[in-house]
Amino acid sequence: MSILDQKQLIASIHPFGQLSSRELDVLMKKIDIAYYTKDTLLISKDLESIAFYIIIKGTVHEYIDEQLHNVYSHGDSFDADALIYGKTESRFVVDEDLICYEIKKEDFLDLMQNKEIQSYFLQDFISRHKHLKEFDAQSDFTPFLMARVSEMFLHKACIVDADVSIYEALQEQKKLQAKVIIVQKDESYCIVTDTDLREKVLLERLSIDGKISQIAKNEIITIQSNDFLFNALLIMTHKGIKRLIVTEDDKIVGVLEQLDLLSFFANHSHLVAVQIQKASSIEELQFVSEDIKNLIVTLRAKGVKARYITKLVSALNEKIYKKVFEMSVPKELQDKCSLLVMGSEGRAEQTIKTDQDNALIISDDVDEALFVAPMEQLNSYLLELGFPKCKGNVMVSNPFWRKTLHDFQLQIKEWLSSLDEKELQNLSIFLDAKSVAGEESYLTTLRNYLYENFAHREDVLAHLAKAVLYFETPLSLFSGFVLQKEHNNKLDLKKGGLFAIVHGVRVLALQYKIDETNTIERIKELNNRGVIDKNFAEELIESFDTIASIRLLALLEAKNLDEENYINPQKLSKNQRDLLKDSFKVVNKFKKFMSFHFHLNMVV
Amino acid sequence: MFKNFFSDFKKKRNLAKLKDEKFRFLFEEDSSGEYVVFDTETTGLNPKKDEILSIGAVKIKDNKILTSQTFEIYLKNSAEISSKSIEIHHIRPCDLENAIDAKEGIERFLHFIGSRTLVGYYLEFDVAIVNKYIKKSLGIELPNEMIEVSEIYFDRMMPLIPQGNIDLRFDTILKKCRVPDMGAHNAVNDAIMTAMIYLKLTQENNNVKTSI
């Protein structure tokens, strides 16, 4: 009984769940519980690892070269590598009094006989990452299929007495805007569909004054409101019917239509795009942009990778931008300028509407003043559509970001010589610029001008790159959430991880004259040019995707913009936490790479 | 000195009553360096009248709880288990299907503990009820040394709360010592949790104070 409890505990820790019940029984006979006080050194270069540890309570820090490399807490285990290879470069130190399961070295190595366990522990970073992600995707998929019928939009049920006439029944149906009529005969119910009306009334020339009961033949098929949508779909497919009557405590509460169900399951992004195209007013666009958020939720639940979601959403937002541009800029001026989106939108990494970051390049041969009113209009339209104002005022309504081509070139010159933080930030924003409407060639011109000027200016690049090291990778925060309940235990995903990758890759893209603005595309291109090797490129992409995907989750749950980058690691599943930790490790590796590449330790 | 003398004396008298030589090992010097934490589930709280339903025990060596050698048995009972006690220990009559005879169970338990020092929470009760069985069959009481965790805990807390009123409930100690609640309260789990408390209180150098 109690041994079973311990067994369940072990089985709940991936990958031990893969063991058969018999294998688990054998394993249980080999597990002891150990207690270590704070600061105990468990494994190090000189202290050979003698056991595999699974943490019940407490935290352990892993240091490499005196730098905090990883934090392990409840449910985590370590360190397979040290046992398999018999040596390690890391130091494992107890940070908070530790109670843990111990599997002795020989027993652990015995466990490796199991193929699943073996492959899990022997995999290199990338495949382990993918393995975990797949595992995660399964569980991601589940809530979607496991949504309840009651969570769906249900149509009103039109229930009529068996004695009423067909005409009266139809009137009642119209009043309730119901798709079908449910006829009550004593305690049982039958259904009358449009098909019944067509075939039994119209084709057989039945009088509509006749009783409804004569055409109600088919018994209703019901589903409990607390049943799973998945089951609803199964019943519909199985019986070849288009709707189910939903009941609660044996009472009819509504009708579930196949169409609603399918649209819930389907990715209706295509539909959204068409709607944007067709929109002729701001109100219509507003309606569409609501849809985009639902789309994100659906796609994420389906386990679609964050990078595809953000790309899709960016593409849709781009269409909105284009539409708004057409609505606010007079036709004759539309090819005299180029509307840019910058920042996350420029990189096509935007999820739900983040701040507006936009700019306008104006042709040198037109009067700038002509654009003042249209651009203000454009900003306010976007605001109405729920794109919040940019706090840094990086918007076309701001003259700084609304310049002629010539003035922008002067600005680039200035950026080259300025060491001012604010200016460097503006430059960073501009580096992600992407033309979404108007004449695209203006941006190409500016981009080339940028490359020419920054060529061989490693000093400026290094200064720009230095920001990569601004924020600590928040690995230690993981222990924070265990130790300090009174603090706000959240983790800043943007500062902690995304920023370093995005910014570092952006600077490298400038150095190597890469036109792409999307971070992942930039990484791929950097790999093509031989700046980073394939393995590292893949690690970076996977890590970036992981952090972005978890951030997406935070964004969807955030109630206001201030919270959007934060996540409480305790709310993450164990797998997500592992993925996140691994990703932060890669972020640290990337920071080291950047330091070396730009000799950042020499830049003051 | 006197205390030692007295306990030696008691032990000798106890030994003199031993009816079965096979159990002399209970009186021998312990050389394993291990402790045994044990807990019983009973039909009630009166050691004279009530019976043992199950015994759970684990050994402690240094800083380790040897869960790999967990001891767990269910004992057959003379009477029907009252529904009231079922609410407490969650042992239903059907759980006792694999139960063994009390005599055999207790003997197995004695072999498990040997002459090791016993550790427990309100150990007095558990020992008293075990004694009831072995007095009858072997003529002796458990001769093992005993450590009461609530006593260690009390001594630890005393300097912190000089006014007394130290809450000695199991759940409170568990929480204060930051020992994870393993969920189901049954003999083995309670023994494991008690073992964790014991390690926590004895292994760290007064760190409890700072963490409490």
PDB file of N, CA, C and O in Angstrom, chain B residues 122-163:
ATOM      1  N   TYR B 122       5.631   9.512  19.571  1.00  0.00           N
ATOM      2  CA  TYR B 122       4.841   8.881  20.626  1.00  0.00           C
ATOM      3  C   TYR B 122       5.072   7.373  20.633  1.00  0.00           C
ATOM      4  O   TYR B 122       4.175   6.552  20.615  1.00  0.00           O
ATOM      5  N   LEU B 123       6.351   7.053  20.654  1.00  0.00           N
ATOM      6  CA  LEU B 123       6.848   5.684  20.603  1.00  0.00           C
ATOM      7  C   LEU B 123       6.308   4.849  21.758  1.00  0.00           C
ATOM      8  O   LEU B 123       6.055   3.661  21.624  1.00  0.00           O
ATOM      9  N   GLU B 124       6.124   5.509  22.863  1.00  0.00           N
ATOM     10  CA  GLU B 124       5.661   4.845  24.075  1.00  0.00           C
ATOM     11  C   GLU B 124       4.439   3.978  23.794  1.00  0.00           C
ATOM     12  O   GLU B 124       4.350   2.837  24.229  1.00  0.00           O
ATOM     13  N   PHE B 125       3.499   4.545  23.057  1.00  0.00           N
ATOM     14  CA  PHE B 125       2.279   3.820  22.748  1.00  0.00           C
ATOM     15  C   PHE B 125       2.555   2.607  21.861  1.00  0.00           C
ATOM     16  O   PHE B 125       2.113   1.492  22.132  1.00  0.00           O
ATOM     17  N   ASP B 126       3.329   2.844  20.804  1.00  0.00           N
ATOM     18  CA  ASP B 126       3.621   1.758  19.868  1.00  0.00           C
ATOM     19  C   ASP B 126       4.357   0.621  20.577  1.00  0.00           C
ATOM     20  O   ASP B 126       4.095  -0.549  20.351  1.00  0.00           O
ATOM     21  N   VAL B 127       5.295   1.020  21.440  1.00  0.00           N
ATOM     22  CA  VAL B 127       6.069   0.013  22.160  1.00  0.00           C
ATOM     23  C   VAL B 127       5.157  -0.737  23.136  1.00  0.00           C
ATOM     24  O   VAL B 127       5.206  -1.970  23.222  1.00  0.00           O
ATOM     25  N   ALA B 128       4.285   0.014  23.811  1.00  0.00           N
ATOM     26  CA  ALA B 128       3.396  -0.612  24.786  1.00  0.00           C
ATOM     27  C   ALA B 128       2.528  -1.670  24.129  1.00  0.00           C
ATOM     28  O   ALA B 128       2.312  -2.761  24.667  1.00  0.00           O
ATOM     29  N   ILE B 129       2.028  -1.346  22.947  1.00  0.00           N
ATOM     30  CA  ILE B 129       1.123  -2.300  22.313  1.00  0.00           C
ATOM     31  C   ILE B 129       1.882  -3.510  21.773  1.00  0.00           C
ATOM     32  O   ILE B 129       1.383  -4.637  21.798  1.00  0.00           O
ATOM     33  N   VAL B 130       3.123  -3.295  21.328  1.00  0.00           N
ATOM     34  CA  VAL B 130       3.952  -4.437  20.908  1.00  0.00           C
ATOM     35  C   VAL B 130       4.276  -5.299  22.142  1.00  0.00           C
ATOM     36  O   VAL B 130       4.214  -6.530  22.086  1.00  0.00           O
ATOM     37  N   ASN B 131       4.595  -4.612  23.248  1.00  0.00           N
ATOM     38  CA  ASN B 131       4.920  -5.331  24.483  1.00  0.00           C
ATOM     39  C   ASN B 131       3.786  -6.256  24.924  1.00  0.00           C
ATOM     40  O   ASN B 131       4.024  -7.342  25.427  1.00  0.00           O
ATOM     41  N   LYS B 132       2.556  -5.764  24.713  1.00  0.00           N
ATOM     42  CA  LYS B 132       1.409  -6.579  25.107  1.00  0.00           C
ATOM     43  C   LYS B 132       1.491  -7.961  24.442  1.00  0.00           C
ATOM     44  O   LYS B 132       1.211  -8.979  25.062  1.00  0.00           O
ATOM     45  N   TYR B 133       1.902  -7.956  23.153  1.00  0.00           N
ATOM     46  CA  TYR B 133       1.982  -9.222  22.424  1.00  0.00           C
ATOM     47  C   TYR B 133       3.148 -10.082  22.933  1.00  0.00           C
ATOM     48  O   TYR B 133       3.010 -11.280  23.140  1.00  0.00           O
ATOM     49  N   ILE B 134       4.339  -9.439  23.068  1.00  0.00           N
ATOM     50  CA  ILE B 134       5.518 -10.263  23.351  1.00  0.00           C
ATOM     51  C   ILE B 134       5.617 -10.669  24.821  1.00  0.00           C
ATOM     52  O   ILE B 134       6.276 -11.639  25.155  1.00  0.00           O
ATOM     53  N   LYS B 135       4.923  -9.930  25.653  1.00  0.00           N
ATOM     54  CA  LYS B 135       4.914 -10.330  27.054  1.00  0.00           C
ATOM     55  C   LYS B 135       4.263 -11.701  27.180  1.00  0.00           C
ATOM     56  O   LYS B 135       4.739 -12.588  27.873  1.00  0.00           O
ATOM     57  N   LYS B 136       3.188 -11.815  26.413  1.00  0.00           N
ATOM     58  CA  LYS B 136       2.443 -13.064  26.457  1.00  0.00           C
ATOM     59  C   LYS B 136       3.274 -14.210  25.873  1.00  0.00           C
ATOM     60  O   LYS B 136       3.401 -15.272  26.480  1.00  0.00           O
ATOM     61  N   SER B 137       3.867 -13.948  24.678  1.00  0.00           N
ATOM     62  CA  SER B 137       4.523 -15.053  23.986  1.00  0.00           C
ATOM     63  C   SER B 137       5.954 -15.288  24.462  1.00  0.00           C
ATOM     64  O   SER B 137       6.403 -16.429  24.543  1.00  0.00           O
ATOM     65  N   LEU B 138       6.679 -14.204  24.773  1.00  0.00           N
ATOM     66  CA  LEU B 138       8.094 -14.364  25.112  1.00  0.00           C
ATOM     67  C   LEU B 138       8.408 -14.027  26.569  1.00  0.00           C
ATOM     68  O   LEU B 138       9.520 -14.239  27.038  1.00  0.00           O
ATOM     69  N   GLY B 139       7.449 -13.439  27.240  1.00  0.00           N
ATOM     70  CA  GLY B 139       7.652 -13.102  28.643  1.00  0.00           C
ATOM     71  C   GLY B 139       8.437 -11.814  28.859  1.00  0.00           C
ATOM     72  O   GLY B 139       8.697 -11.418  29.990  1.00  0.00           O
ATOM     73  N   ILE B 140       8.809 -11.135  27.778  1.00  0.00           N
ATOM     74  CA  ILE B 140       9.650  -9.937  27.949  1.00  0.00           C
ATOM     75  C   ILE B 140       8.966  -8.692  27.383  1.00  0.00           C
ATOM     76  O   ILE B 140       7.922  -8.759  26.739  1.00  0.00           O
ATOM     77  N   GLU B 141       9.633  -7.538  27.625  1.00  0.00           N
ATOM     78  CA  GLU B 141       9.257  -6.298  26.960  1.00  0.00           C
ATOM     79  C   GLU B 141      10.378  -5.946  26.000  1.00  0.00           C
ATOM     80  O   GLU B 141      11.501  -6.445  26.167  1.00  0.00           O
ATOM     81  N   LEU B 142      10.102  -5.079  25.048  1.00  0.00           N
ATOM     82  CA  LEU B 142      11.152  -4.688  24.105  1.00  0.00           C
ATOM     83  C   LEU B 142      12.319  -4.084  24.869  1.00  0.00           C
ATOM     84  O   LEU B 142      12.143  -3.084  25.575  1.00  0.00           O
ATOM     85  N   PRO B 143      13.527  -4.688  24.756  1.00  0.00           N
ATOM     86  CA  PRO B 143      14.654  -4.179  25.529  1.00  0.00           C
ATOM     87  C   PRO B 143      15.423  -3.061  24.829  1.00  0.00           C
ATOM     88  O   PRO B 143      16.363  -2.507  25.389  1.00  0.00           O
ATOM     89  N   ASN B 144      15.006  -2.745  23.584  1.00  0.00           N
ATOM     90  CA  ASN B 144      15.785  -1.797  22.781  1.00  0.00           C
ATOM     91  C   ASN B 144      15.805  -0.401  23.404  1.00  0.00           C
ATOM     92  O   ASN B 144      14.897  -0.009  24.113  1.00  0.00           O
ATOM     93  N   GLU B 145      16.880   0.325  23.079  1.00  0.00           N
ATOM     94  CA  GLU B 145      16.925   1.737  23.460  1.00  0.00           C
ATOM     95  C   GLU B 145      15.896   2.480  22.624  1.00  0.00           C
ATOM     96  O   GLU B 145      15.558   2.055  21.512  1.00  0.00           O
ATOM     97  N   MET B 146      15.407   3.603  23.142  1.00  0.00           N
ATOM     98  CA  MET B 146      14.356   4.311  22.421  1.00  0.00           C
ATOM     99  C   MET B 146      14.642   5.799  22.304  1.00  0.00           C
ATOM    100  O   MET B 146      15.158   6.419  23.228  1.00  0.00           O
ATOM    101  N   ILE B 147      14.288   6.331  21.154  1.00  0.00           N
ATOM    102  CA  ILE B 147      14.431   7.778  20.930  1.00  0.00           C
ATOM    103  C   ILE B 147      13.078   8.328  20.508  1.00  0.00           C
ATOM    104  O   ILE B 147      12.468   7.838  19.562  1.00  0.00           O
ATOM    105  N   GLU B 148      12.644   9.345  21.230  1.00  0.00           N
ATOM    106  CA  GLU B 148      11.340   9.949  20.953  1.00  0.00           C
ATOM    107  C   GLU B 148      11.572  11.243  20.158  1.00  0.00           C
ATOM    108  O   GLU B 148      12.195  12.176  20.662  1.00  0.00           O
ATOM    109  N   VAL B 149      11.079  11.307  18.909  1.00  0.00           N
ATOM    110  CA  VAL B 149      11.365  12.506  18.105  1.00  0.00           C
ATOM    111  C   VAL B 149      10.683  13.754  18.652  1.00  0.00           C
ATOM    112  O   VAL B 149      11.235  14.845  18.573  1.00  0.00           O
ATOM    113  N   SER B 150       9.508  13.587  19.231  1.00  0.00           N
ATOM    114  CA  SER B 150       8.839  14.794  19.731  1.00  0.00           C
ATOM    115  C   SER B 150       9.639  15.395  20.892  1.00  0.00           C
ATOM    116  O   SER B 150       9.579  16.593  21.134  1.00  0.00           O
ATOM    117  N   GLU B 151      10.400  14.540  21.559  1.00  0.00           N
ATOM    118  CA  GLU B 151      11.232  15.023  22.668  1.00  0.00           C
ATOM    119  C   GLU B 151      12.408  15.843  22.143  1.00  0.00           C
ATOM    120  O   GLU B 151      12.724  16.909  22.655  1.00  0.00           O
ATOM    121  N   ILE B 152      13.048  15.314  21.055  1.00  0.00           N
ATOM    122  CA  ILE B 152      14.155  16.064  20.459  1.00  0.00           C
ATOM    123  C   ILE B 152      13.635  17.400  19.955  1.00  0.00           C
ATOM    124  O   ILE B 152      14.251  18.446  20.128  1.00  0.00           O
ATOM    125  N   TYR B 153      12.479  17.316  19.322  1.00  0.00           N
ATOM    126  CA  TYR B 153      11.877  18.523  18.779  1.00  0.00           C
ATOM    127  C   TYR B 153      11.597  19.526  19.898  1.00  0.00           C
ATOM    128  O   TYR B 153      11.898  20.715  19.781  1.00  0.00           O
ATOM    129  N   PHE B 154      11.059  19.025  20.997  1.00  0.00           N
ATOM    130  CA  PHE B 154      10.750  19.875  22.143  1.00  0.00           C
ATOM    131  C   PHE B 154      12.007  20.578  22.657  1.00  0.00           C
ATOM    132  O   PHE B 154      12.031  21.785  22.860  1.00  0.00           O
ATOM    133  N   ASP B 155      13.087  19.800  22.796  1.00  0.00           N
ATOM    134  CA  ASP B 155      14.350  20.374  23.278  1.00  0.00           C
ATOM    135  C   ASP B 155      14.868  21.450  22.325  1.00  0.00           C
ATOM    136  O   ASP B 155      15.458  22.433  22.747  1.00  0.00           O
ATOM    137  N   ARG B 156      14.640  21.216  21.052  1.00  0.00           N
ATOM    138  CA  ARG B 156      15.091  22.180  20.061  1.00  0.00           C
ATOM    139  C   ARG B 156      14.299  23.477  20.121  1.00  0.00           C
ATOM    140  O   ARG B 156      14.823  24.553  19.936  1.00  0.00           O
ATOM    141  N   MET B 157      13.005  23.322  20.338  1.00  0.00           N
ATOM    142  CA  MET B 157      12.127  24.470  20.299  1.00  0.00           C
ATOM    143  C   MET B 157      12.173  25.265  21.602  1.00  0.00           C
ATOM    144  O   MET B 157      11.919  26.461  21.599  1.00  0.00           O
ATOM    145  N   MET B 158      12.485  24.576  22.673  1.00  0.00           N
ATOM    146  CA  MET B 158      12.434  25.185  23.999  1.00  0.00           C
ATOM    147  C   MET B 158      13.150  26.532  24.075  1.00  0.00           C
ATOM    148  O   MET B 158      12.572  27.516  24.555  1.00  0.00           O
ATOM    149  N   PRO B 159      14.422  26.612  23.620  1.00  0.00           N
ATOM    150  CA  PRO B 159      15.110  27.898  23.718  1.00  0.00           C
ATOM    151  C   PRO B 159      14.424  28.987  22.899  1.00  0.00           C
ATOM    152  O   PRO B 159      14.609  30.173  23.148  1.00  0.00           O
ATOM    153  N   LEU B 160      13.659  28.587  21.911  1.00  0.00           N
ATOM    154  CA  LEU B 160      13.018  29.572  21.039  1.00  0.00           C
ATOM    155  C   LEU B 160      11.707  30.068  21.636  1.00  0.00           C
ATOM    156  O   LEU B 160      11.335  31.212  21.473  1.00  0.00           O
ATOM    157  N   ILE B 161      11.007  29.148  22.273  1.00  0.00           N
ATOM    158  CA  ILE B 161       9.718  29.518  22.869  1.00  0.00           C
ATOM    159  C   ILE B 161       9.778  29.200  24.360  1.00  0.00           C
ATOM    160  O   ILE B 161       9.286  28.168  24.796  1.00  0.00           O
ATOM    161  N   PRO B 162      10.421  30.054  25.122  1.00  0.00           N
ATOM    162  CA  PRO B 162      10.659  29.730  26.527  1.00  0.00           C
ATOM    163  C   PRO B 162       9.367  29.586  27.335  1.00  0.00           C
ATOM    164  O   PRO B 162       9.342  28.888  28.330  1.00  0.00           O
ATOM    165  N   GLN B 163       8.303  30.221  26.877  1.00  0.00           N
ATOM    166  CA  GLN B 163       7.062  30.129  27.636  1.00  0.00           C
ATOM    167  C   GLN B 163       6.421  28.751  27.574  1.00  0.00           C
ATOM    168  O   GLN B 163       5.402  28.520  28.182  1.00  0.00           O
TER     169      GLN B 163
END
